[in-house]
Amino acid sequence: MDYDFKMKTAAERAKVEELFDYEGCKVGRGTYGHVYKAKRKNSLHYSEGNHFLSRHCSADGREYALKQIEGTGISMSACREIALLRELRHKNVISLQKVFLSHTDRKVWLLFDYAEHDLWHIIKFHRSAKANKKQISFPKNMVKSLLFQILDGIHYLHSNWVLHRDLKPANILVMGEGPERGRVKIADLDPVVVTFWYRAPELLLGARHYTKAIDIWAIGCIFAELLTSEPIFHCRQEDIKTSNPYHQDQLDRIFNVMGFPQEKDWEDIKKMPEHPTLMKDFKRSNYVNCNLIKYMEKHKIKPDSKAFLLLQKLLTMDPTKRITSEQAMKDSYFSEDPLPSQDVFEGMPIPYPKREFLTGDDNDDKADTGASKVGDKQAAAADQSSSHNQPPSKRVRVIPPVTTTGGSTIGTSDYQHVHNIQGGNQQQTGITMSTGNTSQTSSSIVYGQSRF
């Protein structure tokens, strides 16, 4: 490239440090880099050839999230995330505003709207309040509003042949004060991490194809966690680095809550690659007294409630019988009072603290001081949430995909083109695009309750 032309274009290119104040405002770490809270500043942007005409850029008062992708250059996984985010536009999916490229240090910056809260911190707040017998006031329809908006965002993604594949509370952002107050934003579409606690049983049994149903299972896990303030399938995981999708401890936890799957309820379980291992490691008789009704009754959720009946449909073991996002949005749970709201805080004061700024690597992981401490301190949180004692995540080697036809459709948060991954039981994580067909108002306020 001609040196003069290179210098000219470099001078014309907008530089993130000239446009935004973000130093000292790190709020988290995503899969690929650091995330900063930023504000636009008054700055001069130079352009137009040899004369360098100046254009004044004024501060707009809005808050943004700046995600710096670590390393030099940009990976194919990050490219896929950027490409998807540039195409997708939905009120409940995080919106990519701009991409900044720095040719001097080969850094890539992604600009998003800033979300002050996420479900991980919200649930943690309620769990801590419950442990300390603190009273919290919040809208009675808050869980319903959160769930409906998550389903709405996922339905959009699935309709566009996209799967999320790593849905968890930290990836569900909630906007704070501002024009989109109380709105859910599905985030973190990095295709690298798969979190065990929210993994569907068919994946743990070695299913080689992702379907939309895996996102629905994760939503069921999140719904249960919102209702109880506890992760429903939490278990100790020391073997998280294995490339084998089969995980005995995680399956044991699922069976302790749901019971051992009956072949009449899940006919294709015999076709799962890890079915022989399952039958060798587990005894059906150990789980005869386990079922979802008993687990939820311990948390005062009645089996005849519409919330429980919907949860049961979301956590159906057989993925072909699991409810779809579209069906779930039409469930009678959402038509009974109080109805879901676009502002999950329903105009009430927001009781949750704002994100803290991090000052060094040692602050990226903070212990959970709530009633239930969970596992290792890790897990890349959503684009704007710091890694606080998240459920352990499994990093998987990404192998170039082979597109299948006629297989199950998948969707990453609604961003997933289905990929058939070669190479044994290894599976590609993160956003995937799918081809083929998949089977798949005013509300009263609750006072003095520490769980939703």
Tab-separated table of C-alpha atoms in Angstrom:
chain	number	residue	atom	x	y	z
A	1	MET	CA	0.000	0.000	0.000
A	2	ASP	CA	1.237	3.486	-0.842
A	3	TYR	CA	2.673	5.046	2.326
A	4	ASP	CA	1.078	8.478	1.789
A	5	PHE	CA	-2.324	6.900	1.155
A	6	LYS	CA	-1.953	4.790	4.272
A	7	MET	CA	-1.123	7.819	6.405
A	8	LYS	CA	-3.999	9.779	4.864
A	9	THR	CA	-6.584	7.086	5.589
A	10	ALA	CA	-5.187	6.583	9.087
A	11	ALA	CA	-5.632	10.291	9.789
A	12	GLU	CA	-9.179	10.242	8.450
A	13	ARG	CA	-10.255	7.155	10.364
A	14	ALA	CA	-12.276	7.844	13.512
A	15	LYS	CA	-10.306	6.871	16.597
A	16	VAL	CA	-12.152	5.516	19.585
A	17	GLU	CA	-9.928	7.345	22.078
A	18	GLU	CA	-10.725	10.667	20.391
A	19	LEU	CA	-14.464	10.112	20.453
A	20	PHE	CA	-15.074	8.487	23.856
A	21	ASP	CA	-14.050	8.785	27.485
A	22	TYR	CA	-13.578	5.309	28.920
A	23	GLU	CA	-10.245	5.204	30.751
A	24	GLY	CA	-10.602	3.704	34.221
A	25	CYS	CA	-14.167	2.585	33.475
A	26	LYS	CA	-13.739	-1.143	32.905
A	27	VAL	CA	-16.910	-2.951	33.923
A	28	GLY	CA	-16.215	-6.488	32.802
A	29	ARG	CA	-14.503	-9.027	30.659
A	30	GLY	CA	-16.161	-10.797	27.760
A	31	THR	CA	-14.993	-13.915	25.990
A	32	TYR	CA	-12.698	-11.940	23.725
A	33	GLY	CA	-11.679	-8.906	25.707
A	34	HIS	CA	-12.449	-6.105	28.137
A	35	VAL	CA	-15.645	-4.065	28.316
A	36	TYR	CA	-15.707	-0.390	29.288
A	37	LYS	CA	-18.440	2.049	30.178
A	38	ALA	CA	-17.970	5.022	27.851
A	39	LYS	CA	-19.366	8.470	27.128
A	40	ARG	CA	-18.984	10.441	23.950
A	41	LYS	CA	-16.803	13.506	24.394
A	42	ASN	CA	-16.406	16.768	22.543
A	43	SER	CA	-13.776	16.036	19.934
A	44	LEU	CA	-12.427	16.953	16.516
A	45	HIS	CA	-12.476	14.464	13.680
A	46	TYR	CA	-10.136	15.157	10.781
A	47	SER	CA	-10.931	14.366	7.179
A	48	GLU	CA	-10.899	15.496	3.551
A	49	GLY	CA	-7.539	15.056	1.923
A	50	ASN	CA	-4.608	17.371	2.353
A	51	HIS	CA	-6.519	20.197	4.011
A	52	PHE	CA	-7.776	18.220	7.036
A	53	LEU	CA	-11.088	19.987	7.537
A	54	SER	CA	-12.291	19.612	11.123
A	55	ARG	CA	-15.732	18.491	12.229
A	56	HIS	CA	-16.889	19.038	15.799
A	57	CYS	CA	-18.423	16.009	17.567
A	58	SER	CA	-20.370	16.968	20.687
A	59	ALA	CA	-21.112	14.810	23.707
A	60	ASP	CA	-24.637	13.379	23.634
A	61	GLY	CA	-24.930	12.406	27.306
A	62	ARG	CA	-25.633	8.756	26.474
A	63	GLU	CA	-23.736	5.848	27.978
A	64	TYR	CA	-22.160	3.212	25.776
A	65	ALA	CA	-20.372	-0.081	26.207
A	66	LEU	CA	-17.026	-0.347	24.430
A	67	LYS	CA	-15.786	-3.871	23.952
A	68	GLN	CA	-12.099	-4.162	23.143
A	69	ILE	CA	-11.205	-7.406	21.439
A	70	GLU	CA	-7.938	-8.676	22.860
A	71	GLY	CA	-4.893	-9.539	20.817
A	72	THR	CA	-3.813	-8.267	17.463
A	73	GLY	CA	-6.167	-8.630	14.572
A	74	ILE	CA	-9.546	-10.314	14.747
A	75	SER	CA	-10.508	-13.979	14.861
A	76	MET	CA	-13.019	-15.667	12.606
A	77	SER	CA	-15.276	-16.198	15.622
A	78	ALA	CA	-15.314	-12.475	16.366
A	79	CYS	CA	-15.945	-11.781	12.684
A	80	ARG	CA	-19.011	-14.015	12.789
A	81	GLU	CA	-20.319	-12.226	15.868
A	82	ILE	CA	-19.834	-8.822	14.238
A	83	ALA	CA	-21.422	-9.955	10.971
A	84	LEU	CA	-24.494	-11.264	12.767
A	85	LEU	CA	-24.891	-8.228	15.003
A	86	ARG	CA	-24.699	-5.910	12.008
A	87	GLU	CA	-27.583	-7.759	10.353
A	88	LEU	CA	-29.858	-8.392	13.325
A	89	ARG	CA	-32.150	-5.685	14.665
A	90	HIS	CA	-34.563	-6.392	17.489
A	91	LYS	CA	-35.521	-4.536	20.643
A	92	ASN	CA	-34.502	-7.510	22.819
A	93	VAL	CA	-31.154	-8.235	21.149
A	94	ILE	CA	-28.076	-6.132	21.899
A	95	SER	CA	-27.444	-3.646	19.119
A	96	LEU	CA	-23.997	-3.112	17.642
A	97	GLN	CA	-23.656	0.624	16.972
A	98	LYS	CA	-20.234	0.816	15.354
A	99	VAL	CA	-16.950	-1.002	14.783
A	100	PHE	CA	-13.645	0.832	15.245
A	101	LEU	CA	-10.432	-0.486	13.721
A	102	SER	CA	-7.064	0.792	14.902
A	103	HIS	CA	-4.359	0.028	12.340
A	104	THR	CA	-1.573	1.340	14.543
A	105	ASP	CA	-2.001	-1.223	17.350
A	106	ARG	CA	-4.292	-3.615	15.431
A	107	LYS	CA	-7.077	-3.320	18.012
A	108	VAL	CA	-10.760	-3.805	17.284
A	109	TRP	CA	-13.440	-2.004	19.288
A	110	LEU	CA	-17.180	-2.714	19.256
A	111	LEU	CA	-19.616	-0.022	20.380
A	112	PHE	CA	-22.920	-1.079	22.014
A	113	ASP	CA	-25.628	0.641	23.993
A	114	TYR	CA	-24.808	0.353	27.682
A	115	ALA	CA	-26.923	-1.895	29.909
A	116	GLU	CA	-26.581	-1.181	33.620
A	117	HIS	CA	-27.878	-4.545	34.849
A	118	ASP	CA	-27.930	-8.239	33.994
A	119	LEU	CA	-29.868	-11.218	35.345
A	120	TRP	CA	-26.859	-12.703	37.095
A	121	HIS	CA	-26.477	-9.662	39.333
A	122	ILE	CA	-30.252	-9.264	39.768
A	123	ILE	CA	-30.680	-12.879	40.898
A	124	LYS	CA	-27.624	-12.603	43.141
A	125	PHE	CA	-29.143	-9.494	44.760
A	126	HIS	CA	-32.364	-11.362	45.542
A	127	ARG	CA	-30.501	-14.426	46.802
A	128	SER	CA	-28.440	-12.274	49.163
A	129	ALA	CA	-31.545	-10.438	50.370
A	130	LYS	CA	-33.256	-13.768	50.977
A	131	ALA	CA	-30.307	-15.013	53.035
A	132	ASN	CA	-30.249	-11.803	55.082
A	133	LYS	CA	-34.062	-11.676	55.401
A	134	LYS	CA	-34.146	-8.299	53.727
A	135	GLN	CA	-37.308	-6.880	52.248
A	136	ILE	CA	-37.275	-5.890	48.578
A	137	SER	CA	-40.147	-4.305	46.695
A	138	PHE	CA	-40.460	-5.090	43.003
A	139	PRO	CA	-43.267	-5.486	40.470
A	140	LYS	CA	-45.260	-8.680	40.804
A	141	ASN	CA	-44.993	-9.238	37.054
A	142	MET	CA	-41.210	-8.789	36.902
A	143	VAL	CA	-40.326	-12.448	36.288
A	144	LYS	CA	-43.075	-12.701	33.683
A	145	SER	CA	-41.855	-9.557	31.928
A	146	LEU	CA	-38.256	-10.792	31.911
A	147	LEU	CA	-39.215	-14.210	30.547
A	148	PHE	CA	-41.483	-12.816	27.835
A	149	GLN	CA	-38.811	-10.456	26.546
A	150	ILE	CA	-36.180	-13.224	26.551
A	151	LEU	CA	-38.548	-15.411	24.529
A	152	ASP	CA	-39.311	-12.521	22.176
A	153	GLY	CA	-35.610	-11.975	21.460
A	154	ILE	CA	-34.932	-15.684	21.024
A	155	HIS	CA	-37.949	-16.069	18.754
A	156	TYR	CA	-36.524	-13.331	16.531
A	157	LEU	CA	-33.173	-15.093	16.420
A	158	HIS	CA	-34.650	-18.492	15.717
A	159	SER	CA	-36.833	-16.981	12.988
A	160	ASN	CA	-33.623	-15.780	11.355
A	161	TRP	CA	-31.960	-19.192	11.642
A	162	VAL	CA	-29.694	-18.159	14.465
A	163	LEU	CA	-29.034	-19.972	17.741
A	164	HIS	CA	-27.399	-18.515	20.822
A	165	ARG	CA	-26.125	-21.762	22.380
A	166	ASP	CA	-24.812	-20.148	25.566
A	167	LEU	CA	-27.799	-18.552	27.218
A	168	LYS	CA	-27.310	-17.918	30.936
A	169	PRO	CA	-28.244	-15.121	33.369
A	170	ALA	CA	-25.033	-13.155	32.760
A	171	ASN	CA	-25.856	-12.972	29.035
A	172	ILE	CA	-29.286	-11.443	29.654
A	173	LEU	CA	-28.781	-7.700	30.068
A	174	VAL	CA	-31.386	-5.280	31.398
A	175	MET	CA	-31.313	-1.583	30.548
A	176	GLY	CA	-31.205	0.937	33.382
A	177	GLU	CA	-32.559	4.490	33.477
A	178	GLY	CA	-33.143	5.991	30.038
A	179	PRO	CA	-35.398	5.643	26.991
A	180	GLU	CA	-35.197	1.829	27.076
A	181	ARG	CA	-35.584	1.493	30.838
A	182	GLY	CA	-36.266	-2.059	31.985
A	183	ARG	CA	-35.794	-3.643	28.566
A	184	VAL	CA	-34.082	-7.012	28.155
A	185	LYS	CA	-31.149	-7.306	25.750
A	186	ILE	CA	-29.757	-10.726	24.814
A	187	ALA	CA	-25.986	-10.429	24.501
A	188	ASP	CA	-22.656	-12.238	24.242
A	189	LEU	CA	-22.791	-13.996	20.938
A	190	ASP	CA	-19.134	-15.042	21.041
A	191	PRO	CA	-18.999	-18.594	19.683
A	192	VAL	CA	-16.498	-20.057	22.136
A	193	VAL	CA	-18.005	-20.877	25.522
A	194	VAL	CA	-20.614	-23.444	26.459
A	195	THR	CA	-21.808	-23.361	30.071
A	196	PHE	CA	-22.661	-26.714	31.645
A	197	TRP	CA	-25.408	-25.675	34.055
A	198	TYR	CA	-27.659	-24.526	31.228
A	199	ARG	CA	-26.771	-27.284	28.760
A	200	ALA	CA	-29.605	-29.407	27.433
A	201	PRO	CA	-29.469	-33.143	28.258
A	202	GLU	CA	-29.196	-34.134	24.601
A	203	LEU	CA	-25.907	-32.220	24.360
A	204	LEU	CA	-24.593	-33.898	27.499
A	205	LEU	CA	-25.439	-37.214	25.861
A	206	GLY	CA	-23.347	-36.377	22.828
A	207	ALA	CA	-25.878	-35.034	20.312
A	208	ARG	CA	-23.859	-33.851	17.325
A	209	HIS	CA	-26.355	-31.315	16.034
A	210	TYR	CA	-27.582	-28.203	17.795
A	211	THR	CA	-31.279	-27.404	17.509
A	212	LYS	CA	-33.436	-24.528	18.633
A	213	ALA	CA	-34.497	-26.715	21.542
A	214	ILE	CA	-31.156	-26.221	23.319
A	215	ASP	CA	-31.886	-22.504	23.731
A	216	ILE	CA	-35.350	-23.348	25.059
A	217	TRP	CA	-33.865	-25.644	27.711
A	218	ALA	CA	-31.509	-22.847	28.793
A	219	ILE	CA	-34.456	-20.449	29.026
A	220	GLY	CA	-36.230	-22.988	31.233
A	221	CYS	CA	-33.163	-23.075	33.506
A	222	ILE	CA	-33.164	-19.272	33.686
A	223	PHE	CA	-36.914	-19.197	34.386
A	224	ALA	CA	-36.498	-21.641	37.275
A	225	GLU	CA	-33.636	-19.547	38.623
A	226	LEU	CA	-35.772	-16.406	38.497
A	227	LEU	CA	-38.532	-18.197	40.412
A	228	THR	CA	-36.255	-19.636	43.108
A	229	SER	CA	-33.139	-17.409	43.130
A	230	GLU	CA	-31.060	-20.596	42.818
A	231	PRO	CA	-29.544	-22.235	39.712
A	232	ILE	CA	-31.697	-25.306	39.190
A	233	PHE	CA	-28.961	-27.578	37.820
A	234	HIS	CA	-25.990	-26.283	39.762
A	235	CYS	CA	-23.318	-28.870	40.401
A	236	ARG	CA	-19.608	-29.056	41.191
A	237	GLN	CA	-17.628	-29.326	38.004
A	238	GLU	CA	-13.966	-30.136	38.199
A	239	ASP	CA	-13.723	-31.769	34.806
A	240	ILE	CA	-14.619	-28.776	32.702
A	241	LYS	CA	-11.646	-28.893	30.340
A	242	THR	CA	-12.530	-32.203	28.744
A	243	SER	CA	-13.510	-32.220	25.094
A	244	ASN	CA	-16.017	-35.005	25.766
A	245	PRO	CA	-19.549	-33.556	25.881
A	246	TYR	CA	-20.680	-36.297	28.263
A	247	HIS	CA	-20.626	-35.060	31.848
A	248	GLN	CA	-21.751	-37.480	34.537
A	249	ASP	CA	-22.034	-34.986	37.416
A	250	GLN	CA	-24.171	-32.599	35.404
A	251	LEU	CA	-26.494	-35.385	34.255
A	252	ASP	CA	-26.751	-36.598	37.844
A	253	ARG	CA	-27.861	-33.144	38.944
A	254	ILE	CA	-30.497	-32.986	36.184
A	255	PHE	CA	-31.830	-36.432	37.126
A	256	ASN	CA	-31.924	-35.504	40.824
A	257	VAL	CA	-34.301	-32.683	39.908
A	258	MET	CA	-36.191	-34.107	36.936
A	259	GLY	CA	-35.975	-37.854	37.496
A	260	PHE	CA	-34.370	-40.371	35.157
A	261	PRO	CA	-35.811	-40.073	31.633
A	262	GLN	CA	-38.275	-42.804	30.696
A	263	GLU	CA	-37.909	-44.298	27.233
A	264	LYS	CA	-41.634	-43.825	26.645
A	265	ASP	CA	-41.147	-40.088	27.238
A	266	TRP	CA	-37.940	-39.812	25.203
A	267	GLU	CA	-37.971	-42.512	22.574
A	268	ASP	CA	-34.805	-41.366	20.804
A	269	ILE	CA	-32.662	-41.425	23.918
A	270	LYS	CA	-31.368	-44.823	22.787
A	271	LYS	CA	-29.946	-43.136	19.697
A	272	MET	CA	-27.804	-40.732	21.715
A	273	PRO	CA	-24.058	-41.427	21.228
A	274	GLU	CA	-23.473	-41.590	24.986
A	275	HIS	CA	-26.511	-43.747	25.796
A	276	PRO	CA	-24.376	-46.866	26.509
A	277	THR	CA	-22.241	-44.818	28.921
A	278	LEU	CA	-25.386	-43.429	30.520
A	279	MET	CA	-26.782	-46.897	31.196
A	280	LYS	CA	-23.413	-48.040	32.580
A	281	ASP	CA	-22.991	-45.057	34.947
A	282	PHE	CA	-26.557	-44.603	36.213
A	283	LYS	CA	-29.223	-46.693	37.919
A	284	ARG	CA	-32.783	-45.666	37.154
A	285	SER	CA	-33.867	-46.797	40.625
A	286	ASN	CA	-31.761	-44.058	42.268
A	287	TYR	CA	-34.078	-41.371	40.906
A	288	VAL	CA	-37.558	-42.870	41.315
A	289	ASN	CA	-38.533	-40.241	43.893
A	290	CYS	CA	-37.138	-37.278	41.946
A	291	ASN	CA	-39.323	-34.973	39.882
A	292	LEU	CA	-39.710	-31.302	39.047
A	293	ILE	CA	-42.888	-30.982	41.106
A	294	LYS	CA	-41.069	-31.874	44.346
A	295	TYR	CA	-38.162	-29.557	43.581
A	296	MET	CA	-40.346	-26.538	42.834
A	297	GLU	CA	-42.677	-27.200	45.769
A	298	LYS	CA	-39.652	-26.811	48.054
A	299	HIS	CA	-39.450	-23.289	46.649
A	300	LYS	CA	-43.205	-22.716	47.125
A	301	ILE	CA	-44.105	-22.968	43.434
A	302	LYS	CA	-47.383	-24.881	43.173
A	303	PRO	CA	-47.640	-27.614	40.507
A	304	ASP	CA	-50.999	-26.319	39.292
A	305	SER	CA	-49.714	-22.761	38.761
A	306	LYS	CA	-49.354	-21.523	35.200
A	307	ALA	CA	-45.743	-20.615	35.897
A	308	PHE	CA	-44.947	-24.233	36.789
A	309	LEU	CA	-46.867	-25.643	33.821
A	310	LEU	CA	-44.882	-23.439	31.429
A	311	LEU	CA	-41.613	-24.339	33.156
A	312	GLN	CA	-42.456	-28.015	32.676
A	313	LYS	CA	-42.858	-27.456	28.922
A	314	LEU	CA	-39.553	-25.577	28.699
A	315	LEU	CA	-37.697	-28.316	30.614
A	316	THR	CA	-39.059	-31.279	28.674
A	317	MET	CA	-36.264	-33.855	28.388
A	318	ASP	CA	-37.075	-34.931	24.821
A	319	PRO	CA	-35.914	-32.034	22.587
A	320	THR	CA	-38.478	-32.909	19.898
A	321	LYS	CA	-41.293	-32.439	22.429
A	322	ARG	CA	-39.876	-29.295	24.001
A	323	ILE	CA	-41.997	-26.191	23.472
A	324	THR	CA	-40.847	-23.605	20.907
A	325	SER	CA	-40.299	-19.918	21.634
A	326	GLU	CA	-43.370	-19.009	19.587
A	327	GLN	CA	-45.550	-21.483	21.468
A	328	ALA	CA	-44.162	-20.333	24.785
A	329	MET	CA	-45.029	-16.686	24.054
A	330	LYS	CA	-48.650	-17.758	23.486
A	331	ASP	CA	-48.818	-19.707	26.757
A	332	SER	CA	-51.665	-18.847	29.114
A	333	TYR	CA	-49.096	-17.815	31.746
A	334	PHE	CA	-48.638	-14.549	29.856
A	335	SER	CA	-52.350	-13.849	29.446
A	336	GLU	CA	-53.255	-13.965	33.147
A	337	ASP	CA	-52.896	-10.901	35.357
A	338	PRO	CA	-50.543	-9.255	35.938
A	339	LEU	CA	-49.610	-9.008	32.272
A	340	PRO	CA	-45.958	-8.658	31.189
A	341	SER	CA	-44.581	-5.158	30.746
A	342	GLN	CA	-42.031	-3.580	28.397
A	343	ASP	CA	-40.393	-2.034	31.485
A	344	VAL	CA	-39.561	-4.977	33.738
A	345	PHE	CA	-39.234	-2.504	36.630
A	346	GLU	CA	-42.763	-1.245	35.914
A	347	GLY	CA	-41.876	2.373	36.678
A	348	MET	CA	-40.682	1.564	40.206
A	349	PRO	CA	-37.326	2.709	41.560
A	350	ILE	CA	-34.621	0.251	40.484
A	351	PRO	CA	-33.279	-1.417	43.653
A	352	TYR	CA	-30.228	-3.012	42.047
A	353	PRO	CA	-26.780	-1.413	42.338
A	354	LYS	CA	-24.999	-0.101	39.272
A	355	ARG	CA	-22.006	-1.891	37.849
A	356	GLU	CA	-18.733	-1.358	39.666
A	357	PHE	CA	-15.579	-0.312	37.848
A	358	LEU	CA	-12.807	-2.888	37.938
A	359	THR	CA	-9.281	-1.908	38.864
A	360	GLY	CA	-7.030	-4.739	37.799
A	361	ASP	CA	-7.213	-8.405	36.895
A	362	ASP	CA	-7.830	-9.481	40.468
A	363	ASN	CA	-11.185	-7.716	40.395
A	364	ASP	CA	-12.464	-9.542	37.366
A	365	ASP	CA	-13.611	-12.366	39.611
A	366	LYS	CA	-15.463	-11.559	42.798
A	367	ALA	CA	-16.779	-14.065	45.262
A	368	ASP	CA	-20.500	-14.434	45.604
A	369	THR	CA	-21.397	-13.649	49.196
A	370	GLY	CA	-25.003	-14.769	48.774
A	371	ALA	CA	-26.621	-17.796	50.308
A	372	SER	CA	-25.583	-20.193	47.602
A	373	LYS	CA	-21.974	-19.931	46.424
A	374	VAL	CA	-21.558	-21.611	43.106
A	375	GLY	CA	-18.506	-23.332	41.730
A	376	ASP	CA	-15.380	-21.874	40.276
A	377	LYS	CA	-14.902	-18.148	39.802
A	378	GLN	CA	-14.912	-17.883	36.076
A	379	ALA	CA	-17.127	-17.780	33.043
A	380	ALA	CA	-17.009	-14.996	30.608
A	381	ALA	CA	-20.066	-12.925	31.359
A	382	ALA	CA	-22.147	-11.102	28.853
A	383	ASP	CA	-20.682	-8.291	26.833
A	384	GLN	CA	-21.173	-5.898	29.717
A	385	SER	CA	-21.161	-8.102	32.820
A	386	SER	CA	-18.053	-8.860	34.783
A	387	SER	CA	-17.058	-12.447	35.465
A	388	HIS	CA	-18.438	-12.965	38.937
A	389	ASN	CA	-18.409	-16.560	40.104
A	390	GLN	CA	-20.287	-17.657	37.032
A	391	PRO	CA	-20.993	-21.299	36.370
A	392	PRO	CA	-17.965	-23.009	34.896
A	393	SER	CA	-17.763	-22.797	31.148
A	394	LYS	CA	-16.323	-25.351	28.828
A	395	ARG	CA	-13.953	-24.118	26.149
A	396	VAL	CA	-14.127	-26.147	23.002
A	397	ARG	CA	-11.820	-26.258	20.016
A	398	VAL	CA	-13.665	-24.814	17.040
A	399	ILE	CA	-13.508	-26.928	13.902
A	400	PRO	CA	-14.611	-25.692	10.469
A	401	PRO	CA	-18.259	-26.593	9.979
A	402	VAL	CA	-19.932	-28.598	7.273
A	403	THR	CA	-23.407	-27.336	6.492
A	404	THR	CA	-26.052	-29.972	6.702
A	405	THR	CA	-29.322	-30.171	4.882
A	406	GLY	CA	-32.530	-31.462	6.298
A	407	GLY	CA	-31.180	-31.544	9.849
A	408	SER	CA	-32.497	-29.839	12.919
A	409	THR	CA	-32.341	-26.094	12.908
A	410	ILE	CA	-30.360	-24.271	15.488
A	411	GLY	CA	-30.346	-20.760	16.747
A	412	THR	CA	-27.853	-18.749	18.721
A	413	SER	CA	-29.894	-16.452	20.789
A	414	ASP	CA	-31.579	-16.606	17.515
A	415	TYR	CA	-28.307	-16.441	15.680
A	416	GLN	CA	-27.367	-19.826	14.620
A	417	HIS	CA	-27.023	-21.362	11.241
A	418	VAL	CA	-26.820	-25.029	11.914
A	419	HIS	CA	-23.334	-26.438	11.585
A	420	ASN	CA	-22.441	-30.081	11.593
A	421	ILE	CA	-19.040	-30.232	13.214
A	422	GLN	CA	-16.573	-32.834	12.125
A	423	GLY	CA	-14.212	-34.460	14.530
A	424	GLY	CA	-15.708	-36.980	16.906
A	425	ASN	CA	-17.969	-35.547	19.568
A	426	GLN	CA	-16.543	-32.066	19.479
A	427	GLN	CA	-19.078	-29.387	18.794
A	428	GLN	CA	-18.763	-25.820	17.724
A	429	THR	CA	-19.900	-23.400	20.363
A	430	GLY	CA	-21.440	-20.002	20.156
A	431	ILE	CA	-23.381	-18.459	17.324
A	432	THR	CA	-24.378	-20.794	14.598
A	433	MET	CA	-26.571	-20.366	11.619
A	434	SER	CA	-28.887	-23.171	10.771
A	435	THR	CA	-30.100	-24.699	7.577
A	436	GLY	CA	-32.866	-27.201	7.270
A	437	ASN	CA	-36.017	-27.498	9.309
A	438	THR	CA	-36.297	-27.602	13.036
A	439	SER	CA	-38.922	-29.470	14.904
A	440	GLN	CA	-39.187	-27.594	17.147
A	441	THR	CA	-50.222	-2.929	32.317
A	442	SER	CA	-50.354	-2.150	35.780
A	443	SER	CA	-49.270	-4.784	38.111
A	444	SER	CA	-49.424	-5.080	41.830
A	445	ILE	CA	-46.245	-4.831	43.848
A	446	VAL	CA	-44.828	-7.473	46.128
A	447	TYR	CA	-43.409	-6.186	49.376
A	448	GLY	CA	-41.157	-8.003	51.762
A	449	GLN	CA	-40.213	-10.822	49.414
A	450	SER	CA	-36.641	-11.645	48.621
A	451	ARG	CA	-37.374	-14.022	45.760
A	452	PHE	CA	-39.264	-13.158	42.608
